[in-house]
């Protein structure tokens, strides 16, 4: 008996919660964190991230896969005013920056990279904490999925309600989603070579019919 099968199905471990020291893979989505104030967090939830004009890694949105790092920020803010935004981040093409005065420390995006990654304990003097850090060039690669407040559950729940309303009412967010995999639309949708059905590289399963 012959078997005519075309397609694929992916079986993999859930690696979106990698430890901070593990190298992020190009083209993957990861859970990351951003520490900020209550007021700025509300603005981010409503209007999206506004990239920093400059910084240790140049312009971009500064985040981390280490929640301990996010809880430190803003450094001079009172605990009652600190919020950690929990994010889903499509890192795109990643460049590791692991030394001070790295030749691509601020030019990585012009060289075709989407994210700069500073590994933990890499010895950079500009990262005295030794904690992992990332800089994402395009804020559209970042989606806020949850909020954690350090001391006040009522503020946390209020911000979660705002996040839910924003997701439901924002046509901009829905139009930036791939209609097939529902991830951020920064990849191609192409026809299958066999059945010509539209597919994208993030689909976990496709079988030609």
PDB file of C-alpha atoms in Angstrom, residues 69-191:
ATOM      1  CA  UNK A  69      16.076  42.659  36.211  1.00  0.00           C
ATOM      2  CA  UNK A  70      12.637  44.087  35.396  1.00  0.00           C
ATOM      3  CA  UNK A  71      11.714  44.358  39.084  1.00  0.00           C
ATOM      4  CA  UNK A  72      14.690  46.699  39.617  1.00  0.00           C
ATOM      5  CA  UNK A  73      13.261  49.364  37.314  1.00  0.00           C
ATOM      6  CA  UNK A  74      12.718  52.265  37.441  1.00  0.00           C
ATOM      7  CA  UNK A  75      15.720  52.342  39.760  1.00  0.00           C
ATOM      8  CA  UNK A  76      14.606  55.316  41.871  1.00  0.00           C
ATOM      9  CA  UNK A  77      10.858  54.641  41.903  1.00  0.00           C
ATOM     10  CA  UNK A  78       9.020  53.624  45.067  1.00  0.00           C
ATOM     11  CA  UNK A  79       7.843  50.005  45.214  1.00  0.00           C
ATOM     12  CA  UNK A  80       4.189  51.097  45.128  1.00  0.00           C
ATOM     13  CA  UNK A  81       4.773  52.794  41.775  1.00  0.00           C
ATOM     14  CA  UNK A  82       6.622  49.902  40.108  1.00  0.00           C
ATOM     15  CA  UNK A  83       4.980  47.642  37.531  1.00  0.00           C
ATOM     16  CA  UNK A  84       6.372  44.754  35.519  1.00  0.00           C
ATOM     17  CA  UNK A  85       4.849  44.244  32.082  1.00  0.00           C
ATOM     18  CA  UNK A  86       4.928  40.637  30.899  1.00  0.00           C
ATOM     19  CA  UNK A  87       5.574  40.482  27.182  1.00  0.00           C
ATOM     20  CA  UNK A  88       5.475  38.170  24.204  1.00  0.00           C
ATOM     21  CA  UNK A  89       8.420  39.137  21.991  1.00  0.00           C
ATOM     22  CA  UNK A  90       9.245  38.042  18.459  1.00  0.00           C
ATOM     23  CA  UNK A  91      13.010  38.562  18.580  1.00  0.00           C
ATOM     24  CA  UNK A  92      13.643  38.232  14.835  1.00  0.00           C
ATOM     25  CA  UNK A  93      17.362  38.135  14.045  1.00  0.00           C
ATOM     26  CA  UNK A  94      19.452  38.326  17.233  1.00  0.00           C
ATOM     27  CA  UNK A  95      22.950  39.757  17.755  1.00  0.00           C
ATOM     28  CA  UNK A  96      24.907  38.892  20.919  1.00  0.00           C
ATOM     29  CA  UNK A  97      26.744  41.845  22.495  1.00  0.00           C
ATOM     30  CA  UNK A  98      29.035  40.483  25.211  1.00  0.00           C
ATOM     31  CA  UNK A  99      31.855  43.010  25.629  1.00  0.00           C
ATOM     32  CA  UNK A 100      32.249  46.728  26.254  1.00  0.00           C
ATOM     33  CA  UNK A 101      32.887  48.765  23.111  1.00  0.00           C
ATOM     34  CA  UNK A 102      31.694  45.910  20.934  1.00  0.00           C
ATOM     35  CA  UNK A 103      32.043  46.995  17.277  1.00  0.00           C
ATOM     36  CA  UNK A 104      28.294  46.506  16.776  1.00  0.00           C
ATOM     37  CA  UNK A 105      27.142  47.652  20.224  1.00  0.00           C
ATOM     38  CA  UNK A 106      24.989  50.421  18.752  1.00  0.00           C
ATOM     39  CA  UNK A 107      25.004  49.584  15.042  1.00  0.00           C
ATOM     40  CA  UNK A 108      23.515  46.068  15.153  1.00  0.00           C
ATOM     41  CA  UNK A 109      20.231  47.148  13.568  1.00  0.00           C
ATOM     42  CA  UNK A 110      21.968  48.768  10.594  1.00  0.00           C
ATOM     43  CA  UNK A 111      23.683  45.405  10.093  1.00  0.00           C
ATOM     44  CA  UNK A 112      20.347  43.603   9.682  1.00  0.00           C
ATOM     45  CA  UNK A 113      19.556  42.537  13.265  1.00  0.00           C
ATOM     46  CA  UNK A 114      16.226  43.003  15.061  1.00  0.00           C
ATOM     47  CA  UNK A 115      17.335  42.389  18.650  1.00  0.00           C
ATOM     48  CA  UNK A 116      20.565  42.876  20.606  1.00  0.00           C
ATOM     49  CA  UNK A 117      21.159  40.452  23.486  1.00  0.00           C
ATOM     50  CA  UNK A 118      23.525  40.952  26.410  1.00  0.00           C
ATOM     51  CA  UNK A 119      24.132  37.607  28.193  1.00  0.00           C
ATOM     52  CA  UNK A 120      24.209  37.568  31.997  1.00  0.00           C
ATOM     53  CA  UNK A 121      27.549  37.800  33.777  1.00  0.00           C
ATOM     54  CA  UNK A 122      29.394  38.611  30.553  1.00  0.00           C
ATOM     55  CA  UNK A 123      31.655  41.104  32.314  1.00  0.00           C
ATOM     56  CA  UNK A 124      30.454  44.302  30.623  1.00  0.00           C
ATOM     57  CA  UNK A 125      31.147  47.318  32.842  1.00  0.00           C
ATOM     58  CA  UNK A 126      28.069  49.015  31.387  1.00  0.00           C
ATOM     59  CA  UNK A 127      25.935  46.239  32.952  1.00  0.00           C
ATOM     60  CA  UNK A 128      27.149  46.266  36.581  1.00  0.00           C
ATOM     61  CA  UNK A 129      24.250  44.053  37.734  1.00  0.00           C
ATOM     62  CA  UNK A 130      25.401  41.244  35.448  1.00  0.00           C
ATOM     63  CA  UNK A 131      21.761  40.527  34.575  1.00  0.00           C
ATOM     64  CA  UNK A 132      20.575  39.690  31.055  1.00  0.00           C
ATOM     65  CA  UNK A 133      19.328  42.517  28.844  1.00  0.00           C
ATOM     66  CA  UNK A 134      17.751  42.833  25.407  1.00  0.00           C
ATOM     67  CA  UNK A 135      17.056  45.743  23.089  1.00  0.00           C
ATOM     68  CA  UNK A 136      14.375  45.322  20.410  1.00  0.00           C
ATOM     69  CA  UNK A 137      14.424  47.796  17.532  1.00  0.00           C
ATOM     70  CA  UNK A 138      10.794  47.573  16.387  1.00  0.00           C
ATOM     71  CA  UNK A 139       8.151  47.948  19.146  1.00  0.00           C
ATOM     72  CA  UNK A 140       5.629  46.117  16.936  1.00  0.00           C
ATOM     73  CA  UNK A 141       7.548  42.940  17.755  1.00  0.00           C
ATOM     74  CA  UNK A 142       6.456  43.316  21.386  1.00  0.00           C
ATOM     75  CA  UNK A 143       3.013  42.498  22.781  1.00  0.00           C
ATOM     76  CA  UNK A 144       1.998  43.091  26.403  1.00  0.00           C
ATOM     77  CA  UNK A 145       0.236  39.959  27.680  1.00  0.00           C
ATOM     78  CA  UNK A 146       0.037  40.540  31.457  1.00  0.00           C
ATOM     79  CA  UNK A 147       0.832  42.974  34.269  1.00  0.00           C
ATOM     80  CA  UNK A 148       2.389  42.392  37.688  1.00  0.00           C
ATOM     81  CA  UNK A 149       2.325  45.035  40.416  1.00  0.00           C
ATOM     82  CA  UNK A 150       4.716  44.676  43.330  1.00  0.00           C
ATOM     83  CA  UNK A 151       2.427  45.663  46.191  1.00  0.00           C
ATOM     84  CA  UNK A 152      -1.151  46.507  45.150  1.00  0.00           C
ATOM     85  CA  UNK A 153      -3.485  43.860  43.711  1.00  0.00           C
ATOM     86  CA  UNK A 154      -6.195  46.442  42.947  1.00  0.00           C
ATOM     87  CA  UNK A 155      -3.843  48.378  40.660  1.00  0.00           C
ATOM     88  CA  UNK A 156      -2.755  45.126  39.057  1.00  0.00           C
ATOM     89  CA  UNK A 157      -6.328  44.034  38.329  1.00  0.00           C
ATOM     90  CA  UNK A 158      -7.266  47.503  37.057  1.00  0.00           C
ATOM     91  CA  UNK A 159      -4.360  47.417  34.618  1.00  0.00           C
ATOM     92  CA  UNK A 160      -5.246  43.890  33.528  1.00  0.00           C
ATOM     93  CA  UNK A 161      -8.756  45.135  32.733  1.00  0.00           C
ATOM     94  CA  UNK A 162      -7.253  47.978  30.692  1.00  0.00           C
ATOM     95  CA  UNK A 163      -5.074  45.472  28.862  1.00  0.00           C
ATOM     96  CA  UNK A 164      -8.076  43.290  28.050  1.00  0.00           C
ATOM     97  CA  UNK A 165     -10.090  46.255  26.759  1.00  0.00           C
ATOM     98  CA  UNK A 166      -7.174  47.459  24.652  1.00  0.00           C
ATOM     99  CA  UNK A 167      -6.736  44.055  23.025  1.00  0.00           C
ATOM    100  CA  UNK A 168     -10.452  43.840  22.264  1.00  0.00           C
ATOM    101  CA  UNK A 169     -10.855  47.374  20.897  1.00  0.00           C
ATOM    102  CA  UNK A 170      -7.599  48.009  19.048  1.00  0.00           C
ATOM    103  CA  UNK A 171      -8.016  47.407  15.303  1.00  0.00           C
ATOM    104  CA  UNK A 172      -4.341  48.217  14.859  1.00  0.00           C
ATOM    105  CA  UNK A 173      -3.268  45.189  16.849  1.00  0.00           C
ATOM    106  CA  UNK A 174      -5.501  42.804  14.966  1.00  0.00           C
ATOM    107  CA  UNK A 175      -4.284  44.027  11.598  1.00  0.00           C
ATOM    108  CA  UNK A 176      -0.686  43.406  12.657  1.00  0.00           C
ATOM    109  CA  UNK A 177      -1.446  39.735  13.325  1.00  0.00           C
ATOM    110  CA  UNK A 178      -0.861  36.931  10.854  1.00  0.00           C
ATOM    111  CA  UNK A 179      -4.308  35.512   9.994  1.00  0.00           C
ATOM    112  CA  UNK A 180      -2.857  31.978  10.030  1.00  0.00           C
ATOM    113  CA  UNK A 181      -0.655  31.686  13.124  1.00  0.00           C
ATOM    114  CA  UNK A 182      -1.891  34.826  14.959  1.00  0.00           C
ATOM    115  CA  UNK A 183       1.670  35.961  15.684  1.00  0.00           C
ATOM    116  CA  UNK A 184       2.954  39.410  14.791  1.00  0.00           C
ATOM    117  CA  UNK A 185       2.890  39.759  11.019  1.00  0.00           C
ATOM    118  CA  UNK A 186       6.578  40.121  10.240  1.00  0.00           C
ATOM    119  CA  UNK A 187       6.963  36.998   8.137  1.00  0.00           C
ATOM    120  CA  UNK A 188       5.828  35.926   4.687  1.00  0.00           C
ATOM    121  CA  UNK A 189       2.613  34.100   3.832  1.00  0.00           C
ATOM    122  CA  UNK A 190       3.279  31.830   0.869  1.00  0.00           C
ATOM    123  CA  UNK A 191       1.392  29.163  -1.109  1.00  0.00           C
TER     124      UNK A 191
END
